[in-house]
Amino acid sequence: MKLQNDQINLFLDEASELIESMEKTLLILDENPKNKTAIHDFFRGMHTLKGSSSMFGYPHLSDFAHHFESIYDLIRNDELDLNKTILTASFSSIDHFRILLSDAALQDIHHQKEHEARVKELNSILKVSSVIEKKETSLFDEDDEPTESTWHLNLILKQDFYSKEIDVLPVLESLQSLGTCSFVINDSEVPEFNEFYDAFDCKISWDIILVIDATETTIREQFIFVDEEIELEIIKLSSRNVLDNSYLVNFIEAKKEASKGLQPFEFIQLHEETKNKKAEDIHALETEPDSEEDDHSASKNVETMSSIRVHVQKLDTLLSLVSELVTAQARLNVFIDTSSNNDLQEVAEDIEKITRRLRENAFSISMVPLSTMETRFQRLVRDISSNQHKKVQLISSGLDTELEKSLIERLTPPLLHVFRNAVDHGIETPEIRKAKGKPEVGTILINALYSGAHVMVEISDDGNGIDLEKVKQKAISKGFFKADAAVSENEILDILFKPGFSTSETITDVSGRGVGMDVVRTALNQMRGDATIESKAGEGTKISLRLPLTLSILDGLLVSSANQKFIIPLQFLDKCYEIPNFTRNNAKDDILIIEGEQIPYIDLRDLLEDSTNRPIIPSLVMIRFQQTKVGILIDHIIGEHQAVVKSLGTLFRKVQSISGATILGDGEIALILDVNKIITEYVTLTNLKKEVLI
Amino acid sequence: MSALSSSNSYLTCKLDKELFAIPVEQVIEIIEVSVITKIPQTPVFIRGVTNLRGNILPVIETRTKFAMDKIKDTIDTCIVVLSVVVENDEIQVGIVVDQVLEVANIEPNQIKPKPNIGRKYSNDYIIGIAQVGEEFILVLDVNRVFSNDEIINLAELSTEELTVS
Amino acid sequence: MKPTEIVIEELNNSTISEFLQQNEEILSGQIPIILQFESIDGSGFQLLVSLKKLYQSTGSAFHISSSKQTLDQIRLLGLEMSMEEMK
């Protein structure tokens, strides 16, 4: 049974990938609806999706893909033009595919409704199109001179049909008197016998292929007496009798046997495929979509890398084991250092080297390029710019830059937010841009690059930028600055990240940016990163997001206080000082004078509630967070340390000052200080104190 | 889901004067008390964390958790490492006990229901009280005991009360 | 196994509940049956459809014996099954 699950998981993975690549193709078609290669690519993808979803028990998905395939089949045969309506419907359908993957049986009522809406949409596209013959006229000429035409009827008896004591059989028989009828019954809804408690609960429906010399009105008239008790949908398949096609006749017979109804699309598709072909050619036709034009694939990657799919859990296990190895190896080192056995030392060194390489290698496996998110970015920009009637192009560079997969996932919401802002507030409408002498199409550029132990992701736009003066005025009115204070451009821009500022309702007329920028910064901070902003009024804005390469390893300073060890992340570190003449003076605010500056400090021993004797010369570690400088008083500084971060676990999630732990070489546990929280708490406390004093 | 042992086997331990039993399926191992790192801003019944083969193991001061006096560790003091389900997550937790006794077989019908003393929470921690030979043993529902933030007054449920009534 | 024969004059909504009550064995679909009736109406048709489904799933034999007119009707309405004209 577990194997079955694995297979389904594999299908789900592959189906997701397929849907994503189809989405990519759609974006290409969005730019150029005439791109033949892309149309074929899309058709092929749909075909594959239809087949595999049917195999793995996703009938709604398969069905839906089938309808779609028909539409794109018409498009690729030049019988239907790929217009904006179809494209938009296609995009919505991509989203719907994802829903169908997650809710295969459409158990959620919202999903059901969505499905009905989507199918209706597809039906209407097909109705409007030339269905079988190019010179076909649709339902619009239904009241013209009747000729013998082929129709599809979908007849559903409403639930209470039988209780009204009506008999449908005579009605259907009279239909037969009009012309040639083929009834394909659909018994899928008819319950199993042990559930068959209500014989009056009608569950049969029919799909009827009718060849008659009549108009739609005439056909409907046949059902006039049961009008209220049925649902009848009529589609004209052709203005002539297509039942001379033996394939269709056989098809109908087969469908009757199966008794699950007959979809007009399958009928149409089969007719398309077979109308000019002989029997032997049918197979060739069926295999054709899979083999054609492999060399000209529109969305083909230039480099074809060989890769294998690995379950995330396996990767996690590998990383976990590697971490344990690193810890064990560090312990080994501690013993070796004290040994005088040279041979042993040599072996230990080898092991250390190998362990280090193994760790680097293992971590690089969980690194994934940013390009995996590219389709999502493109899609978002397209959707928003389309909604706002703006023209925007997204250019990307450096997306082969790799990040830890979990980081990319956490980065995505703030990143999408930045894009949203850029299109929403940054890029102007085409009219305004034209008036400013800018190209009508706005550009958003996303650029990713390595910078030391970090990755920088920069999003720039050539929109209207930020009006610094307006921001400054608002900031002053909100009390962030004094009216006459000398503030730098950076400080003004930084204000946009402050919670109190950006949630202002009038933000849109101030800078056109800033709604939720505090959310972006908070998200980045939680990833041990940061967000900054640069702008030039009238020309554009650039948001820079900085992230560490991985969250599992932290570069920090190892310190000790009251015989306990702590790690302070290097990213916040400013400087370290020894404090030779330290005396605790409780009467004053906790302020030390360092290099002429008044620096507030926090005594780590207070956090530990330890009152044992401190060393004569304690040390002060100066940390900087945003614009605040705070010192942390500790006993000793031990040295720099690259820590493998371990979470403390659910039991400790309420602990504010500690963000994790690491195991040192000798097995001791060092706690990682959450500098962010410590400072925030400190700032809140001092503000409170100030309020109390006032 | 029953919190009883599926094999009717329980590890019995001693805390102060009380004996209690934990289903063996939830016991991972028993370790010596070694270096325990204190974590600031944690409840009093958490002694800290310790390094268990490269993993961080929380250690619970069980005496304090059960509103008993804390004493110095003795030779017999050890940590029982348990697998506990907290909010749908399975985690490992170590509990300090005065002494580990033995693995005892306790049939479900030997476990009498806990006395109803009117306190609505406390009763949930104990599945029942079993009599093995001369002794009364409190059978614990470890998931409930060690996944909440309260101090439990085990004394209220002690076997002494039982025998008196 | 010799199929069980069930005779009903007319397969319609009023005979259905009788049918269901009296034929529990049949309703398991494991025993081959021949269903004999003169005529059929709408709700009877649904019963037939349901029985066909049941028998198809269990793989047992299921025959219908009826008047020619009724058989034509059944066939024309897209229900394919093994049928025999009543003598």
CSV table of N, CA and C in Angstrom, one decimal, chain A residues 371-447:
chain,number,residue,atom,x,y,z
A,371,SER,N,15.4,30.7,-10.0
A,371,SER,CA,14.6,30.6,-11.2
A,371,SER,C,13.4,29.7,-11.1
A,372,THR,N,13.4,28.8,-10.1
A,372,THR,CA,12.2,28.0,-9.9
A,372,THR,C,10.9,28.8,-9.6
A,373,MET,N,11.2,30.0,-9.2
A,373,MET,CA,10.0,30.9,-8.9
A,373,MET,C,9.7,31.8,-10.0
A,374,GLU,N,10.5,31.8,-11.1
A,374,GLU,CA,10.3,32.8,-12.1
A,374,GLU,C,8.9,32.8,-12.7
A,375,THR,N,8.3,31.6,-13.0
A,375,THR,CA,7.0,31.6,-13.5
A,375,THR,C,6.0,32.3,-12.7
A,376,ARG,N,6.1,32.1,-11.4
A,376,ARG,CA,5.2,32.8,-10.4
A,376,ARG,C,5.3,34.3,-10.5
A,377,PHE,N,6.6,34.8,-10.6
A,377,PHE,CA,6.8,36.2,-10.7
A,377,PHE,C,6.1,36.7,-12.0
A,378,GLN,N,6.4,36.0,-13.1
A,378,GLN,CA,5.9,36.5,-14.4
A,378,GLN,C,4.4,36.5,-14.3
A,379,ARG,N,3.8,35.5,-13.8
A,379,ARG,CA,2.4,35.4,-13.7
A,379,ARG,C,1.8,36.5,-12.9
A,380,LEU,N,2.4,36.8,-11.7
A,380,LEU,CA,1.8,37.8,-10.9
A,380,LEU,C,1.9,39.2,-11.6
A,381,VAL,N,3.0,39.5,-12.2
A,381,VAL,CA,3.2,40.8,-12.9
A,381,VAL,C,2.1,40.9,-14.0
A,382,ARG,N,1.9,39.8,-14.7
A,382,ARG,CA,1.0,39.8,-15.8
A,382,ARG,C,-0.4,40.0,-15.3
A,383,ASP,N,-0.8,39.3,-14.2
A,383,ASP,CA,-2.2,39.4,-13.7
A,383,ASP,C,-2.4,40.8,-13.2
A,384,ILE,N,-1.5,41.4,-12.4
A,384,ILE,CA,-1.8,42.7,-11.8
A,384,ILE,C,-1.7,43.8,-12.9
A,385,SER,N,-0.8,43.7,-13.8
A,385,SER,CA,-0.7,44.8,-14.8
A,385,SER,C,-1.9,44.7,-15.7
A,386,SER,N,-2.4,43.5,-15.9
A,386,SER,CA,-3.6,43.4,-16.7
A,386,SER,C,-4.8,44.0,-16.0
A,387,ASN,N,-4.9,43.7,-14.7
A,387,ASN,CA,-6.0,44.2,-13.9
A,387,ASN,C,-6.0,45.7,-13.9
A,388,GLN,N,-4.8,46.3,-13.9
A,388,GLN,CA,-4.8,47.8,-13.7
A,388,GLN,C,-4.6,48.5,-15.1
A,389,HIS,N,-4.7,47.7,-16.1
A,389,HIS,CA,-4.5,48.3,-17.5
A,389,HIS,C,-3.2,49.0,-17.6
A,390,LYS,N,-2.2,48.4,-17.1
A,390,LYS,CA,-0.8,48.9,-17.3
A,390,LYS,C,0.0,47.9,-18.1
A,391,LYS,N,1.0,48.4,-18.8
A,391,LYS,CA,1.8,47.5,-19.5
A,391,LYS,C,3.2,47.4,-18.8
A,392,VAL,N,3.4,46.2,-18.4
A,392,VAL,CA,4.7,46.0,-17.6
A,392,VAL,C,5.4,44.7,-18.1
A,393,GLN,N,6.7,44.8,-18.3
A,393,GLN,CA,7.5,43.7,-18.6
A,393,GLN,C,8.4,43.4,-17.4
A,394,LEU,N,8.6,42.1,-17.2
A,394,LEU,CA,9.5,41.7,-16.1
A,394,LEU,C,10.8,41.1,-16.7
A,395,ILE,N,11.9,41.7,-16.4
A,395,ILE,CA,13.2,41.1,-16.9
A,395,ILE,C,13.9,40.6,-15.7
A,396,SER,N,14.5,39.4,-15.8
A,396,SER,CA,15.2,38.9,-14.7
A,396,SER,C,16.7,38.6,-15.1
A,397,SER,N,17.5,38.7,-14.1
A,397,SER,CA,18.9,38.3,-14.3
A,397,SER,C,19.4,37.7,-13.0
A,398,GLY,N,20.4,36.8,-13.1
A,398,GLY,CA,21.0,36.2,-11.9
A,398,GLY,C,20.1,35.2,-11.2
A,399,LEU,N,19.0,34.7,-11.9
A,399,LEU,CA,18.1,33.8,-11.2
A,399,LEU,C,18.6,32.4,-11.0
A,400,ASP,N,19.8,32.2,-11.5
A,400,ASP,CA,20.4,30.9,-11.3
A,400,ASP,C,21.1,30.9,-9.9
A,401,THR,N,21.0,32.1,-9.2
A,401,THR,CA,21.6,32.2,-7.9
A,401,THR,C,20.8,31.2,-7.0
A,402,GLU,N,21.5,30.5,-6.2
A,402,GLU,CA,20.9,29.4,-5.4
A,402,GLU,C,20.7,29.8,-3.9
A,403,LEU,N,19.6,29.4,-3.4
A,403,LEU,CA,19.3,29.6,-2.0
A,403,LEU,C,18.7,28.3,-1.4
A,404,GLU,N,18.8,28.2,-0.1
A,404,GLU,CA,18.2,27.0,0.6
A,404,GLU,C,16.7,27.0,0.2
A,405,LYS,N,16.2,25.8,-0.1
A,405,LYS,CA,14.8,25.7,-0.5
A,405,LYS,C,13.8,26.4,0.4
A,406,SER,N,14.0,26.1,1.7
A,406,SER,CA,13.1,26.6,2.7
A,406,SER,C,13.1,28.2,2.7
A,407,LEU,N,14.3,28.7,2.4
A,407,LEU,CA,14.4,30.2,2.4
A,407,LEU,C,13.7,30.7,1.2
A,408,ILE,N,13.8,30.0,0.1
A,408,ILE,CA,13.1,30.5,-1.1
A,408,ILE,C,11.6,30.5,-0.8
A,409,GLU,N,11.1,29.5,-0.1
A,409,GLU,CA,9.7,29.5,0.2
A,409,GLU,C,9.3,30.6,1.1
A,410,ARG,N,10.1,30.9,2.0
A,410,ARG,CA,9.8,32.0,3.0
A,410,ARG,C,10.0,33.4,2.3
A,411,LEU,N,10.8,33.4,1.3
A,411,LEU,CA,11.1,34.7,0.6
A,411,LEU,C,10.0,35.0,-0.3
A,412,THR,N,9.3,34.0,-0.8
A,412,THR,CA,8.3,34.3,-1.8
A,412,THR,C,7.2,35.2,-1.4
A,413,PRO,N,6.5,35.1,-0.3
A,413,PRO,CA,5.5,36.1,0.0
A,413,PRO,C,6.0,37.5,0.0
A,414,PRO,N,7.0,37.9,0.8
A,414,PRO,CA,7.5,39.3,0.7
A,414,PRO,C,7.9,39.7,-0.7
A,415,LEU,N,8.5,38.8,-1.4
A,415,LEU,CA,8.9,39.2,-2.8
A,415,LEU,C,7.7,39.5,-3.7
A,416,LEU,N,6.7,38.7,-3.6
A,416,LEU,CA,5.5,38.9,-4.4
A,416,LEU,C,4.9,40.2,-4.0
A,417,HIS,N,5.0,40.5,-2.7
A,417,HIS,CA,4.5,41.8,-2.2
A,417,HIS,C,5.2,43.0,-2.8
A,418,VAL,N,6.5,42.8,-2.9
A,418,VAL,CA,7.3,43.9,-3.5
A,418,VAL,C,6.9,44.1,-5.0
A,419,PHE,N,6.7,43.0,-5.7
A,419,PHE,CA,6.3,43.1,-7.1
A,419,PHE,C,5.0,43.8,-7.2
A,420,ARG,N,4.1,43.4,-6.3
A,420,ARG,CA,2.7,43.9,-6.3
A,420,ARG,C,2.8,45.5,-6.2
A,421,ASN,N,3.6,45.9,-5.2
A,421,ASN,CA,3.8,47.3,-5.0
A,421,ASN,C,4.3,48.0,-6.2
A,422,ALA,N,5.3,47.3,-6.8
A,422,ALA,CA,6.0,48.0,-7.9
A,422,ALA,C,5.0,48.2,-9.1
A,423,VAL,N,4.2,47.2,-9.3
A,423,VAL,CA,3.2,47.4,-10.4
A,423,VAL,C,2.1,48.4,-10.0
A,424,ASP,N,1.6,48.1,-8.8
A,424,ASP,CA,0.5,48.9,-8.3
A,424,ASP,C,0.9,50.4,-8.1
A,425,HIS,N,1.9,50.7,-7.3
A,425,HIS,CA,2.2,52.1,-7.0
A,425,HIS,C,3.4,52.6,-7.8
A,426,GLY,N,4.2,51.7,-8.3
A,426,GLY,CA,5.4,52.3,-9.0
A,426,GLY,C,5.2,52.6,-10.4
A,427,ILE,N,4.8,51.6,-11.2
A,427,ILE,CA,4.7,51.8,-12.6
A,427,ILE,C,3.4,52.7,-12.9
A,428,GLU,N,3.6,53.7,-13.7
A,428,GLU,CA,2.5,54.5,-14.1
A,428,GLU,C,1.7,53.9,-15.2
A,429,THR,N,0.5,54.5,-15.5
A,429,THR,CA,-0.3,54.0,-16.6
A,429,THR,C,0.3,54.4,-17.9
A,430,PRO,N,0.0,53.7,-19.0
A,430,PRO,CA,0.7,54.0,-20.3
A,430,PRO,C,0.6,55.5,-20.7
A,431,GLU,N,-0.6,56.1,-20.4
A,431,GLU,CA,-0.8,57.5,-20.8
A,431,GLU,C,0.2,58.4,-20.1
A,432,ILE,N,0.2,58.2,-18.7
A,432,ILE,CA,1.1,59.0,-17.9
A,432,ILE,C,2.6,58.8,-18.4
A,433,ARG,N,2.9,57.6,-18.6
A,433,ARG,CA,4.3,57.3,-19.0
A,433,ARG,C,4.6,58.0,-20.3
A,434,LYS,N,3.7,57.9,-21.2
A,434,LYS,CA,3.9,58.6,-22.5
A,434,LYS,C,4.1,60.0,-22.4
A,435,ALA,N,3.2,60.6,-21.5
A,435,ALA,CA,3.3,62.1,-21.3
A,435,ALA,C,4.6,62.4,-20.6
A,436,LYS,N,5.2,61.5,-19.9
A,436,LYS,CA,6.5,61.8,-19.3
A,436,LYS,C,7.7,61.5,-20.2
A,437,GLY,N,7.4,61.0,-21.4
A,437,GLY,CA,8.4,60.7,-22.3
A,437,GLY,C,9.1,59.3,-22.0
A,438,LYS,N,8.4,58.5,-21.2
A,438,LYS,CA,8.9,57.2,-20.9
A,438,LYS,C,8.3,56.2,-21.9
A,439,PRO,N,9.0,55.1,-22.1
A,439,PRO,CA,8.3,54.0,-23.0
A,439,PRO,C,7.0,53.6,-22.3
A,440,GLU,N,6.0,53.3,-23.1
A,440,GLU,CA,4.7,52.9,-22.6
A,440,GLU,C,4.8,51.7,-21.7
A,441,VAL,N,5.6,50.8,-22.1
A,441,VAL,CA,5.8,49.6,-21.3
A,441,VAL,C,6.7,49.8,-20.2
A,442,GLY,N,6.2,49.6,-18.9
A,442,GLY,CA,7.1,49.8,-17.8
A,442,GLY,C,8.0,48.5,-17.6
A,443,THR,N,9.1,48.7,-17.0
A,443,THR,CA,10.0,47.6,-16.8
A,443,THR,C,10.3,47.3,-15.3
A,444,ILE,N,10.2,46.1,-14.9
A,444,ILE,CA,10.6,45.7,-13.6
A,444,ILE,C,11.7,44.8,-13.8
A,445,LEU,N,12.8,45.0,-13.0
A,445,LEU,CA,14.0,44.2,-13.2
A,445,LEU,C,14.2,43.5,-11.9
A,446,ILE,N,14.4,42.2,-11.9
A,446,ILE,CA,14.8,41.4,-10.7
A,446,ILE,C,16.2,40.9,-10.9
A,447,ASN,N,17.0,41.2,-10.0
A,447,ASN,CA,18.4,40.8,-10.1
A,447,ASN,C,18.9,40.1,-8.8
